[in-house]
PDB file of C-alpha atoms in Angstrom:
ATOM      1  CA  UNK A 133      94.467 101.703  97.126  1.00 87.00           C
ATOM      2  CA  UNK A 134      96.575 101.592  94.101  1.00 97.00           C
ATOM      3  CA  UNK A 135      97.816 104.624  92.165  1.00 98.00           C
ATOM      4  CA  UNK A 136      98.969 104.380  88.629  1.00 98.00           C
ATOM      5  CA  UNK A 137     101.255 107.106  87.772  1.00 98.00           C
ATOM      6  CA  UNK A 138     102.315 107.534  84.008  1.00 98.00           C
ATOM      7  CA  UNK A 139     104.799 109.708  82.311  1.00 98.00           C
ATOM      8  CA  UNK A 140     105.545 109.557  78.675  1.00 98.00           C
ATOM      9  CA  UNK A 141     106.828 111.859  75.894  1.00 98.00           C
ATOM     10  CA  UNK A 142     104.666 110.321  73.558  1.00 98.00           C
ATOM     11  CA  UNK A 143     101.193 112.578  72.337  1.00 98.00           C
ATOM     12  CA  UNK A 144      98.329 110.601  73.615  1.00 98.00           C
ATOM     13  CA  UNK A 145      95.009 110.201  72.242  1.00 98.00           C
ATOM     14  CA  UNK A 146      91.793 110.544  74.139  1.00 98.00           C
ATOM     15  CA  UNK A 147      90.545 107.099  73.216  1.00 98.00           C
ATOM     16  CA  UNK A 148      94.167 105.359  73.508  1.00 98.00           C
ATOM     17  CA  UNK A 149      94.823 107.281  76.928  1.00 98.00           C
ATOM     18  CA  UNK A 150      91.175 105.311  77.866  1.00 98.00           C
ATOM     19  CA  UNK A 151      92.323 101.850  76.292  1.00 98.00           C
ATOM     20  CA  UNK A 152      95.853 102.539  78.499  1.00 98.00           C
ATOM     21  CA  UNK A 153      93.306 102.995  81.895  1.00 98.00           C
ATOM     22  CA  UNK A 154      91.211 100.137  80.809  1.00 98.00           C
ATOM     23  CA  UNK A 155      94.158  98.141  80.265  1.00 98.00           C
ATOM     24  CA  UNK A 156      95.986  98.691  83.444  1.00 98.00           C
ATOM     25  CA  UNK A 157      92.314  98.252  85.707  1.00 98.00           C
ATOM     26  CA  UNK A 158      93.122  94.636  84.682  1.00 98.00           C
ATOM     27  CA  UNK A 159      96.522  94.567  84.570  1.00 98.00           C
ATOM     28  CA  UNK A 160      96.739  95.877  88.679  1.00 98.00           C
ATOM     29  CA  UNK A 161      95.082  92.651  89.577  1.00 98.00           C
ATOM     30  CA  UNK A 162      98.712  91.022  88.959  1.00 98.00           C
ATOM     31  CA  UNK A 163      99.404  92.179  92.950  1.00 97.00           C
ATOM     32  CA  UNK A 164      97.680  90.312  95.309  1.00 96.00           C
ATOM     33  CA  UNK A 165      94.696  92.116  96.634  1.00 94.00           C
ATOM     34  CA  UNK A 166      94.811  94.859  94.183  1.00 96.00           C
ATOM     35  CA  UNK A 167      91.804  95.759  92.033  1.00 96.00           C
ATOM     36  CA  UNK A 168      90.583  98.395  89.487  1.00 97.00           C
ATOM     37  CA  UNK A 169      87.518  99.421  92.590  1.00 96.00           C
ATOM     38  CA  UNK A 170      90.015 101.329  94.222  1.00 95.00           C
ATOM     39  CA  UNK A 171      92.358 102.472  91.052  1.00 98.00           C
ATOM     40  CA  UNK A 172      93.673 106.014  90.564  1.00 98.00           C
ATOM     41  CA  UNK A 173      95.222 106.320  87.381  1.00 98.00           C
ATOM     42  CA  UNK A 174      97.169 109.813  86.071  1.00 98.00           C
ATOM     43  CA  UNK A 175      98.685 109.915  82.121  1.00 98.00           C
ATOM     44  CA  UNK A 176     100.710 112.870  81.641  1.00 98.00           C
ATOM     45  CA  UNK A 177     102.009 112.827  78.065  1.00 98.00           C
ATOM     46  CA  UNK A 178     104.411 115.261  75.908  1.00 98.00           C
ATOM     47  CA  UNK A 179     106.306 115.178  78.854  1.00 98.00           C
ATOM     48  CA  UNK A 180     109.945 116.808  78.032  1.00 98.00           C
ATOM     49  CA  UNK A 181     111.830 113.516  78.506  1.00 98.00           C
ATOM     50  CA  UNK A 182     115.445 112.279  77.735  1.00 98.00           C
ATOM     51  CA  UNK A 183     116.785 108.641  78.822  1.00 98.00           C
ATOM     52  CA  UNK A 184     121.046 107.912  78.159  1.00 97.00           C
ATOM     53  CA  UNK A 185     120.869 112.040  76.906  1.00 97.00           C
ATOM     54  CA  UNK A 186     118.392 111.435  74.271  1.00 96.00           C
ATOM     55  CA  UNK A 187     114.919 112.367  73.462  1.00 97.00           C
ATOM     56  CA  UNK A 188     114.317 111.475  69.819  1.00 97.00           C
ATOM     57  CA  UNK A 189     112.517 108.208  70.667  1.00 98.00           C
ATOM     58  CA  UNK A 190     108.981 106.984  72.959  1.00 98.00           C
ATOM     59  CA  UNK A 191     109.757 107.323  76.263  1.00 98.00           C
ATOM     60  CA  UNK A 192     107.867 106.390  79.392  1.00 98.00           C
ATOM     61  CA  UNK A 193     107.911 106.244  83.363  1.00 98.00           C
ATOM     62  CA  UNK A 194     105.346 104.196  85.080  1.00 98.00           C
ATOM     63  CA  UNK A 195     104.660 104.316  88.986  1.00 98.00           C
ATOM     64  CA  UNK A 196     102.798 102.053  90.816  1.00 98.00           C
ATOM     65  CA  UNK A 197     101.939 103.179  94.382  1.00 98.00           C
ATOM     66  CA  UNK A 198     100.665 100.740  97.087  1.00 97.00           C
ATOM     67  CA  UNK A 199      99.157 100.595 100.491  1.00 95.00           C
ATOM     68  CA  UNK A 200     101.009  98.160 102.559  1.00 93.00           C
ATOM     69  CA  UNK A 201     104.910  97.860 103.734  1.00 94.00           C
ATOM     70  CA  UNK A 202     105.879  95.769 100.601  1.00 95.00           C
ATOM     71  CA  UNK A 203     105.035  94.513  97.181  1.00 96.00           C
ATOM     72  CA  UNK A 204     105.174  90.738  96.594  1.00 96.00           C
ATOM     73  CA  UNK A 205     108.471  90.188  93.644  1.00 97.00           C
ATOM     74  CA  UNK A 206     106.770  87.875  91.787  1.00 98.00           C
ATOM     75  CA  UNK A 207     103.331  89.861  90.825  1.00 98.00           C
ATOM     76  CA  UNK A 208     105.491  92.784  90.207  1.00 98.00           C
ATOM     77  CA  UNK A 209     107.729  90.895  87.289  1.00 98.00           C
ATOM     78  CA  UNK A 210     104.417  89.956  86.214  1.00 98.00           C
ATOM     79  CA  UNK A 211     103.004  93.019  86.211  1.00 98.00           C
ATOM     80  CA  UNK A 212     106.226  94.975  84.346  1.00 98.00           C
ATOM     81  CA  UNK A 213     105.694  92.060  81.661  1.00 98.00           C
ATOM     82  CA  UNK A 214     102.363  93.358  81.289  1.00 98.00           C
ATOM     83  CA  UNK A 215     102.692  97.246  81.699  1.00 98.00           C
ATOM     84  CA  UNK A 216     105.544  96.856  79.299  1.00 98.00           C
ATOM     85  CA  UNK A 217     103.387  94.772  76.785  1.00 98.00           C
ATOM     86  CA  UNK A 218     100.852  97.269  76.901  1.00 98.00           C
ATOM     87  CA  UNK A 219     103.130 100.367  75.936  1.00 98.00           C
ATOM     88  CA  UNK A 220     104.527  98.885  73.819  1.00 98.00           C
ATOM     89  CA  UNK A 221     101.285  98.252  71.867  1.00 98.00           C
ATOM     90  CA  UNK A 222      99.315 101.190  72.649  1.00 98.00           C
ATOM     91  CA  UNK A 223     102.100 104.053  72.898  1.00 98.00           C
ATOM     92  CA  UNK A 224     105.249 102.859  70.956  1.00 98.00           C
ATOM     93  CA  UNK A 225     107.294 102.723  73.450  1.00 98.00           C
ATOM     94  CA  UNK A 226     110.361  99.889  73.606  1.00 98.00           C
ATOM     95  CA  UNK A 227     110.145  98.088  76.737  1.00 98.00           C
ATOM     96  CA  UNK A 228     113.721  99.330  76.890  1.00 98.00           C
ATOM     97  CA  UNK A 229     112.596 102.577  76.997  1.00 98.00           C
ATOM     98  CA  UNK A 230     110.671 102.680  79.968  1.00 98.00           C
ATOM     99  CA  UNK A 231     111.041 102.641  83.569  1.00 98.00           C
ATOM    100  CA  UNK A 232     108.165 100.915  85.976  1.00 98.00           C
ATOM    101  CA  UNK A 233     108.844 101.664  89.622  1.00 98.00           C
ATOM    102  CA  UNK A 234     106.945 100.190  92.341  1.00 98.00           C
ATOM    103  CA  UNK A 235     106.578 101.710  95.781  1.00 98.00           C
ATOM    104  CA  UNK A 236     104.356 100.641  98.796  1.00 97.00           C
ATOM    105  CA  UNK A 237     103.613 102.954 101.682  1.00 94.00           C
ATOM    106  CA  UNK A 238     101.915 102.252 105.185  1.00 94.00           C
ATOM    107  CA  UNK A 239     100.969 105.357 104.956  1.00 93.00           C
ATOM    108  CA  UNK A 240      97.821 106.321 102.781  1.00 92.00           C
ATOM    109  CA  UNK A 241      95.108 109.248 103.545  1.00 94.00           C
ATOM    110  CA  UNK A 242      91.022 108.989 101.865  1.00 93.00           C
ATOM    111  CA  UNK A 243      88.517 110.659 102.789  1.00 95.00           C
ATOM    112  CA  UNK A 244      89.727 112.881 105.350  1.00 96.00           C
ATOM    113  CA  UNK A 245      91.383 110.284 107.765  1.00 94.00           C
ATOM    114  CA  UNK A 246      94.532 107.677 106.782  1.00 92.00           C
ATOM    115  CA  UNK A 247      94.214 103.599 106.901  1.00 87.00           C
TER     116      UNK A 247
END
């Protein structure tokens, strides 16, 4: 049950945002267990966004929420390779720009009852 939360101040095009969601179904197989059958994916751009007090450049936050009590290291460097790769490309934004942040919760409610 992975969730894919994006931020970015950048405008984003219909048919980039679905290149971004295609992108990262593949890319979420970097954690073990993970696949794009159980994916949610949100892309909020023009985001008012400043990182060290300025805004005048791509910007970008990327959350990746997981079932479970912890997130293997490895995958995840693998994965921020990746994410960052694919902003870079798609969005503009300098991998030193943005922010991926990783969180995994034993906790996790679908249809109408939790795991």
């Amino acid at each position: 049950m992975p969730c894919i939360q994006i931020k970015t101040n950048v405008t984003v095009a219909n048919d980039t945002a679905q290149a971004v969601k295609s992108q990262l179904g593949q890319i979420i197989t970097c954690l073990p267990e993970k696949t794009e059958d159980w994916l949610m994916i949100t892309l909020e751009d023009n985001c008012r966004m400043w990182f060290r007090g300025e805004d005048d450049k791509p910007l970008a936050i990327v959350e990746v929420k997981v079932f479970g009590t912890s997130i293997d290291r490895a995958a995840s460097e693998k994965m921020t390779a990746q994410v960052c790769e694919l902003f870079r490309k798609q969005l503009g934004v300098d991998p030193k720009d943005l922010y991926v942040r990783y969180l995994a919760t034993p906790d996790w409610g679908w249809n109408g009852g939790n795991f």
